[in-house]
Amino acid sequence: MKTSRHTGQWIRRAYIVLAVLAFLSGILFLAVSVVQDLRRLESARSDNVQWTLSQSEVEFLEFSKQLNATEPGSAADLAMVRQRFDVFYSRIATLETASVYRTLLGNEDYSQALASVRRFLDTTVPFIDADDPALNAALPTILENTDLTRAAVRRLANSSLNSFAASADQRRSEFAQTLVKLAVAVILLFLALGLTVYNLRRLNKQKTRQQKATAETAARMDTIIQTSLDGVIVANEEGRILAFNAAAENIFGHAAKDVIGKSLGPLIVPDHMIEAHDAGMARMKAGGEKRVVGQGRVQLEAKHSNGNLFPVELAIQSAETEQGKIFIAFLRDISMRVAAEKALIEARDQALAADRLKSEFLTIMSHEIRTPLNGLLGNLSLLQDTKLNAQQLRYINNMETSGDLLRQHVTDVLDLSRYDVGHSEMREVPMNLAPFVQSIVDSQSGMAAKNNTTIEWDWLGSPHNWVLCDPDALQHVLMNLVGNAVKFTRDGSVSITLETENATDEQADFIFSVGDTGMGIADELKARIFDDFVTGSVAYDRNVGGTGLGLGIVRRSVSAMGGQISVESKPQAGSTFEVRLRLKKTDPVVHERPKPKAPLAVASLRVLIVEDNEINCAVAREMLRSQGHTTAEVHDGAAAVASAQDQVFDLILMDISMPVMDGRSATRKIRNGNGPNARTPIVALTANAMAKEQAAFLADGMNGVLVKPLSRTALQDVIQDLVADVEAPEGNAVENAHQNEMREVLGATAYGKLRDGFISEVEKLHSWLRIDDLRDLPDLAARCHKIAGSAAVFGAAHYREALIAVENAANSGQVESVKSTLGALEPVWTETKANL
Amino acid sequence: MLSFLRPFAILASVSILLASNASAQSTTSPTGDAVLIVTGAVDQTPTVFDLEMLMALDATVIETTTIWTEGDQVFQGVALNVLLDALGVTEGTLLAKAINDYTVEIPVSDAVPGGPIIAYKLNDATMSVRDKGPLWVVYPYDSSPEYRSEVIYSRSIWQLDRIEVVE
């Protein structure tokens, strides 16, 4: 920009100079031609031609006059005749030979006249040159010839007049033109000079203004720099200090007058950085990379005049000046800030460390508490099977209730600390929401019925059942919310709704809403309901309450799944918890037909228990024996491999962490060996229920996972799933034992009411099925699943199985098999209904 | 040194010439036809020259073109300043007259070394009246533009036969 303005000025100046030169040379040229013209006018190379021509006539007349005046015989007169002739002759000879008259020969009149005069001269010369008597005798002839020639001489003088006049005119007008041109050129030159003067004046004014502005700017900049709170140091390319403001004096403890002109490096750069500083300056001077200049804020160490080092934050920019490149640095002493940051970071690190320590402590303690607790509960369970009187049984039941609660609390704390330590990892597996939610409803329906509360679920809008999600996490969340809803609702209803928003082909926002008509949540509690250790202040029975960790864990789970949770509530009117998750949709996955879970008769199995903990081992042994199985025990993986080599087992329960060889290695050995148990089902026994690790166990060749503490039901389920030959159940379509239990728990009236509800629900399904055209199979599956859950409550195992068969067929999308399974539904229901 | 001495040398030679001419004039009178009569403010009035007398004075040759002739011409004659020196004329004006009484004024200041001559020979031959003779005032036209003006041309009188020196 500066350079282009310079260039522009130079070009303009060059134009002006060129123009002036052009005008000057034009004027010079014109002046030269004027001078030449003047000289031509003044120096008559032409002589006075007209005078000469008229003179020739005069001389001819004088000759003629002398002839007439000559006395015959007078020698003097004859001499005069000769002289006059000679003079005339010489004049004519001049006209003939002189260059100036040559041009006249082009005039025909003139040349003819000259020719006749020449003839006259040639005729007369012999008479003139003769002696006096001869001349005397010839005088009359000469006189006669002279009279004849007079006209020719006259013509000679006049003929050229016109052409001379014309050429004189032309010369005059040429001269006049030259003068006019000269005048014009002079005027133009004046104009050009005037323009130049104007321009120069303008430039001068501009320059003056610029200088003034520059001076003002400089003064202003100086003021700014001097009053700046940041230190400002200006240095040149050699690193010599050019300016050092008051703040810089303060920061570095140098007086400006002492440091101006000195080298920057040794004054403010710490000794250990001098080399880097010098290298940087050299690099920049060579046009290399700039690591500090123009890089914005940079934090470096600086040196005070007293030698102390302190941290500074600085920004350096370079600028081009007439004296070369300069560097302007703005610096700030950030000792205080750095110290504060350091203190803050230390405090934070300490806090984090303490928190982590706390979490670790919690985890360890929970583990340590849970292991003996498992033993306690296991033995309590075994104690129940022994012969006891009614009082002992009540005490044991009380102990079991307290033990379960304690275990639940320990598990909660463990879960919580696990999330906090960051061990939560979410899986994405295809799952069907309909049976999933149904199973949750099923699990809570007993409790709900106890509280005389109805529980139901449904889709709002069109259902999207198949999604990718972590079933364990989702189950934990929903189970917690539904469990709370049921827990806090008496004589009301709990409803679970599923809904999607912002649905695309790939994904949607799934809203799981759990509403109840229970006691509600007070406003002051609502705000912190998802905090840890929050419990409702009113607990109207012993079963309500807890550690207050449940919703805290739910919140952690939801956020680990990338979702949000919120609550709407009115005290005494009910609460609605809403979980919002963005889930990917997926295609239906056909599952293997699940085996019925109802307790079925199983043949006696030979089970190998691999467990290093004595008590856990004893619990498992007793549970298996009580179910009629035989057991063998080893206490480490290596022993398990050895045993499996010798004996045949129907099932192996394998602890994971053991001395000598862990459960996973043992499993791999057994599976890869050619022993008799290479195909035997192996089930992991673990306290570590992490989804990822469970998958790893399965990859090792295990067939299932049992989470410690071992429960009788879970053990039974595993045995049935993996080992037992499933036999068709004998006897009643409705298991009377279960039914009676229900009736006992609920009371006859409540049971009757629920049973009627169940029957009408089923009848409704059947009438719907009669008109259904099997277009919406997922919907069919969901309806069957829902009623299957209810059937389970009433112990209607046959009917439940039939419903599950329909559900599975519907889920697999095979219309033919749906039709055939549907066919079996009616007859089973008829039988079931009769037994309810 | 030399250039410094030149005026003295010329002065010396002129004084020698003056001395010799003065003695020649006092002893010589025209023997042939008079070709030039000088009248007016001169020491001896009138001074009559014949061709021989003029030729006896130091001769000067001018080689030049003229507007009245064609090609280079070689004129020989007596330089006007030499003649005027011989006559003792130092200032004034010369009225030069031709045989047909044509008269021009020639200032004495024109008579300088290297200036006009009164020519009596053209190309080594004396000139007849028909050839603008016998005497012709000729300036060295080619030597300087100063000698190519109308005034000079008008002073180049031919068929000269009288000179009157006026103050």
Tab-separated table of N, CA and C in Angstrom, chain B residues 92-166:
chain	number	residue	atom	x	y	z
B	92	GLY	N	34.811	56.216	-40.303
B	92	GLY	CA	33.911	56.827	-41.272
B	92	GLY	C	33.249	55.800	-42.145
B	93	THR	N	32.721	56.298	-43.231
B	93	THR	CA	31.989	55.420	-44.127
B	93	THR	C	32.524	55.623	-45.537
B	94	LEU	N	32.514	54.500	-46.249
B	94	LEU	CA	32.953	54.588	-47.644
B	94	LEU	C	31.719	54.610	-48.519
B	95	LEU	N	31.654	55.615	-49.450
B	95	LEU	CA	30.587	55.557	-50.449
B	95	LEU	C	31.226	54.972	-51.698
B	96	ALA	N	30.861	53.669	-51.957
B	96	ALA	CA	31.479	52.997	-53.096
B	96	ALA	C	30.557	53.148	-54.287
B	97	LYS	N	31.149	53.578	-55.433
B	97	LYS	CA	30.296	53.862	-56.592
B	97	LYS	C	30.754	53.018	-57.757
B	98	ALA	N	29.746	52.548	-58.577
B	98	ALA	CA	30.041	51.753	-59.762
B	98	ALA	C	30.063	52.670	-60.978
B	99	ILE	N	30.468	52.065	-62.086
B	99	ILE	CA	30.612	52.898	-63.281
B	99	ILE	C	29.275	53.446	-63.723
B	100	ASN	N	28.160	52.762	-63.378
B	100	ASN	CA	26.847	53.311	-63.748
B	100	ASN	C	26.258	54.149	-62.602
B	101	ASP	N	27.146	54.604	-61.687
B	101	ASP	CA	26.798	55.469	-60.568
B	101	ASP	C	25.988	54.769	-59.470
B	102	TYR	N	25.874	53.459	-59.554
B	102	TYR	CA	25.246	52.722	-58.441
B	102	TYR	C	26.139	52.920	-57.238
B	103	THR	N	25.551	53.330	-56.095
B	103	THR	CA	26.333	53.675	-54.916
B	103	THR	C	25.863	52.881	-53.701
B	104	VAL	N	26.827	52.380	-52.954
B	104	VAL	CA	26.472	51.750	-51.666
B	104	VAL	C	27.361	52.325	-50.585
B	105	GLU	N	26.863	52.204	-49.321
B	105	GLU	CA	27.658	52.660	-48.193
B	105	GLU	C	28.309	51.459	-47.538
B	106	ILE	N	29.667	51.564	-47.353
B	106	ILE	CA	30.374	50.498	-46.642
B	106	ILE	C	31.030	51.133	-45.424
B	107	PRO	N	30.627	50.718	-44.222
B	107	PRO	CA	31.277	51.318	-43.055
B	107	PRO	C	32.732	50.881	-42.989
B	108	VAL	N	33.593	51.779	-42.505
B	108	VAL	CA	35.029	51.471	-42.415
B	108	VAL	C	35.237	50.267	-41.490
B	109	SER	N	34.294	50.117	-40.556
B	109	SER	CA	34.416	49.002	-39.603
B	109	SER	C	34.362	47.641	-40.300
B	110	ASP	N	33.821	47.621	-41.536
B	110	ASP	CA	33.826	46.349	-42.277
B	110	ASP	C	35.242	45.925	-42.635
B	111	ALA	N	36.159	46.930	-42.719
B	111	ALA	CA	37.511	46.638	-43.188
B	111	ALA	C	38.319	46.019	-42.064
B	112	VAL	N	38.241	44.702	-41.983
B	112	VAL	CA	39.000	43.968	-40.948
B	112	VAL	C	39.796	42.886	-41.638
B	113	PRO	N	40.890	42.424	-40.960
B	113	PRO	CA	41.602	41.277	-41.564
B	113	PRO	C	40.644	40.112	-41.720
B	114	GLY	N	40.660	39.439	-42.859
B	114	GLY	CA	39.715	38.338	-43.116
B	114	GLY	C	38.386	38.877	-43.570
B	115	GLY	N	38.293	40.161	-43.834
B	115	GLY	CA	37.031	40.761	-44.264
B	115	GLY	C	37.015	40.929	-45.774
B	116	PRO	N	36.314	41.943	-46.246
B	116	PRO	CA	36.158	42.124	-47.698
B	116	PRO	C	37.464	42.536	-48.409
B	117	ILE	N	37.480	42.214	-49.674
B	117	ILE	CA	38.603	42.670	-50.496
B	117	ILE	C	38.049	43.409	-51.710
B	118	ILE	N	38.930	44.198	-52.318
B	118	ILE	CA	38.576	44.763	-53.633
B	118	ILE	C	39.278	43.873	-54.644
B	119	ALA	N	38.418	42.970	-55.267
B	119	ALA	CA	39.008	41.946	-56.124
B	119	ALA	C	39.301	42.512	-57.504
B	120	TYR	N	40.495	42.136	-58.045
B	120	TYR	CA	40.824	42.528	-59.424
B	120	TYR	C	41.015	41.300	-60.295
B	121	LYS	N	41.032	40.111	-59.677
B	121	LYS	CA	41.177	38.900	-60.491
B	121	LYS	C	40.133	37.887	-60.057
B	122	LEU	N	39.505	37.294	-61.068
B	122	LEU	CA	38.582	36.177	-60.769
B	122	LEU	C	39.149	34.953	-61.469
B	123	ASN	N	39.414	33.933	-60.661
B	123	ASN	CA	39.991	32.694	-61.200
B	123	ASN	C	41.228	32.991	-62.044
B	124	ASP	N	42.093	33.826	-61.451
B	124	ASP	CA	43.409	34.129	-62.028
B	124	ASP	C	43.371	34.996	-63.288
B	125	ALA	N	42.163	35.546	-63.586
B	125	ALA	CA	42.113	36.413	-64.778
B	125	ALA	C	41.522	37.746	-64.370
B	126	THR	N	42.023	38.818	-64.965
B	126	THR	CA	41.408	40.101	-64.673
B	126	THR	C	40.018	40.089	-65.257
B	127	MET	N	39.142	40.959	-64.703
B	127	MET	CA	37.738	40.912	-65.083
B	127	MET	C	37.406	42.079	-65.997
B	128	SER	N	36.666	41.766	-67.073
B	128	SER	CA	36.163	42.817	-67.952
B	128	SER	C	34.903	43.397	-67.324
B	129	VAL	N	34.407	44.508	-67.927
B	129	VAL	CA	33.188	45.108	-67.385
B	129	VAL	C	32.043	44.115	-67.485
B	130	ARG	N	32.031	43.337	-68.624
B	130	ARG	CA	30.945	42.358	-68.764
B	130	ARG	C	31.009	41.284	-67.673
B	131	ASP	N	32.231	41.043	-67.187
B	131	ASP	CA	32.379	40.056	-66.104
B	131	ASP	C	32.331	40.742	-64.747
B	132	LYS	N	31.711	41.883	-64.618
B	132	LYS	CA	31.550	42.660	-63.389
B	132	LYS	C	32.862	43.276	-62.926
B	133	GLY	N	33.835	43.424	-63.858
B	133	GLY	CA	35.102	44.029	-63.486
B	133	GLY	C	35.110	45.518	-63.792
B	134	PRO	N	36.218	46.113	-63.736
B	134	PRO	CA	37.501	45.499	-63.369
B	134	PRO	C	37.655	45.307	-61.847
B	135	LEU	N	36.865	46.053	-61.008
B	135	LEU	CA	36.998	45.863	-59.550
B	135	LEU	C	35.632	45.428	-58.981
B	136	TRP	N	35.733	44.519	-57.990
B	136	TRP	CA	34.477	43.973	-57.397
B	136	TRP	C	34.726	43.816	-55.901
B	137	VAL	N	33.890	44.487	-55.109
B	137	VAL	CA	34.030	44.312	-53.645
B	137	VAL	C	33.427	42.933	-53.272
B	138	VAL	N	34.293	42.072	-52.760
B	138	VAL	CA	33.848	40.691	-52.439
B	138	VAL	C	34.087	40.395	-50.948
B	139	TYR	N	33.097	39.930	-50.281
B	139	TYR	CA	33.227	39.473	-48.880
B	139	TYR	C	33.455	37.959	-48.877
B	140	PRO	N	34.125	37.464	-47.901
B	140	PRO	CA	34.282	35.980	-47.823
B	140	PRO	C	32.959	35.335	-47.349
B	141	TYR	N	31.985	35.191	-48.293
B	141	TYR	CA	30.619	34.773	-47.907
B	141	TYR	C	30.593	33.427	-47.196
B	142	ASP	N	31.453	32.518	-47.674
B	142	ASP	CA	31.388	31.154	-47.108
B	142	ASP	C	31.973	31.064	-45.700
B	143	SER	N	32.798	32.080	-45.360
B	143	SER	CA	33.515	31.938	-44.081
B	143	SER	C	32.604	32.168	-42.888
B	144	SER	N	31.517	32.924	-43.068
B	144	SER	CA	30.670	33.215	-41.916
B	144	SER	C	29.268	33.563	-42.375
B	145	PRO	N	28.238	33.131	-41.594
B	145	PRO	CA	26.850	33.503	-41.935
B	145	PRO	C	26.667	35.014	-41.905
B	146	GLU	N	27.517	35.680	-41.110
B	146	GLU	CA	27.439	37.132	-41.018
B	146	GLU	C	27.578	37.779	-42.398
B	147	TYR	N	28.327	37.080	-43.240
B	147	TYR	CA	28.597	37.636	-44.574
B	147	TYR	C	27.574	37.170	-45.588
B	148	ARG	N	26.511	36.532	-45.113
B	148	ARG	CA	25.502	36.082	-46.077
B	148	ARG	C	24.171	36.810	-45.884
B	149	SER	N	24.279	38.088	-45.424
B	149	SER	CA	23.042	38.858	-45.238
B	149	SER	C	22.800	39.773	-46.436
B	150	GLU	N	21.565	40.250	-46.513
B	150	GLU	CA	21.188	41.107	-47.641
B	150	GLU	C	22.040	42.394	-47.676
B	151	VAL	N	22.359	42.888	-46.437
B	151	VAL	CA	23.162	44.107	-46.347
B	151	VAL	C	24.538	43.884	-46.991
B	152	ILE	N	25.141	42.729	-46.634
B	152	ILE	CA	26.465	42.420	-47.180
B	152	ILE	C	26.389	42.259	-48.694
B	153	TYR	N	25.288	41.526	-49.112
B	153	TYR	CA	25.146	41.351	-50.569
B	153	TYR	C	25.037	42.712	-51.255
B	154	SER	N	24.286	43.621	-50.612
B	154	SER	CA	24.112	44.932	-51.256
B	154	SER	C	25.428	45.736	-51.281
B	155	ARG	N	26.328	45.433	-50.304
B	155	ARG	CA	27.615	46.150	-50.280
B	155	ARG	C	28.615	45.553	-51.266
B	156	SER	N	28.225	44.332	-51.809
B	156	SER	CA	29.182	43.681	-52.724
B	156	SER	C	29.055	44.320	-54.118
B	157	ILE	N	29.542	45.505	-54.206
B	157	ILE	CA	29.352	46.277	-55.446
B	157	ILE	C	30.367	45.829	-56.492
B	158	TRP	N	29.894	45.566	-57.686
B	158	TRP	CA	30.830	45.254	-58.788
B	158	TRP	C	30.942	46.435	-59.736
B	159	GLN	N	31.899	46.362	-60.710
B	159	GLN	CA	32.190	47.480	-61.644
B	159	GLN	C	32.472	48.752	-60.833
B	160	LEU	N	33.202	48.505	-59.667
B	160	LEU	CA	33.563	49.633	-58.788
B	160	LEU	C	34.606	50.512	-59.479
B	161	ASP	N	34.384	51.849	-59.397
B	161	ASP	CA	35.448	52.703	-59.944
B	161	ASP	C	35.762	53.915	-59.071
B	162	ARG	N	34.898	54.180	-58.028
B	162	ARG	CA	35.189	55.321	-57.153
B	162	ARG	C	34.853	54.953	-55.718
B	163	ILE	N	35.621	55.543	-54.795
B	163	ILE	CA	35.292	55.456	-53.378
B	163	ILE	C	35.412	56.838	-52.795
B	164	GLU	N	34.316	57.240	-52.078
B	164	GLU	CA	34.403	58.528	-51.379
B	164	GLU	C	34.370	58.224	-49.892
B	165	VAL	N	35.388	58.746	-49.198
B	165	VAL	CA	35.445	58.518	-47.755
B	165	VAL	C	34.763	59.683	-47.066
B	166	VAL	N	33.725	59.339	-46.280
B	166	VAL	CA	33.041	60.409	-45.550
B	166	VAL	C	33.157	60.156	-44.064
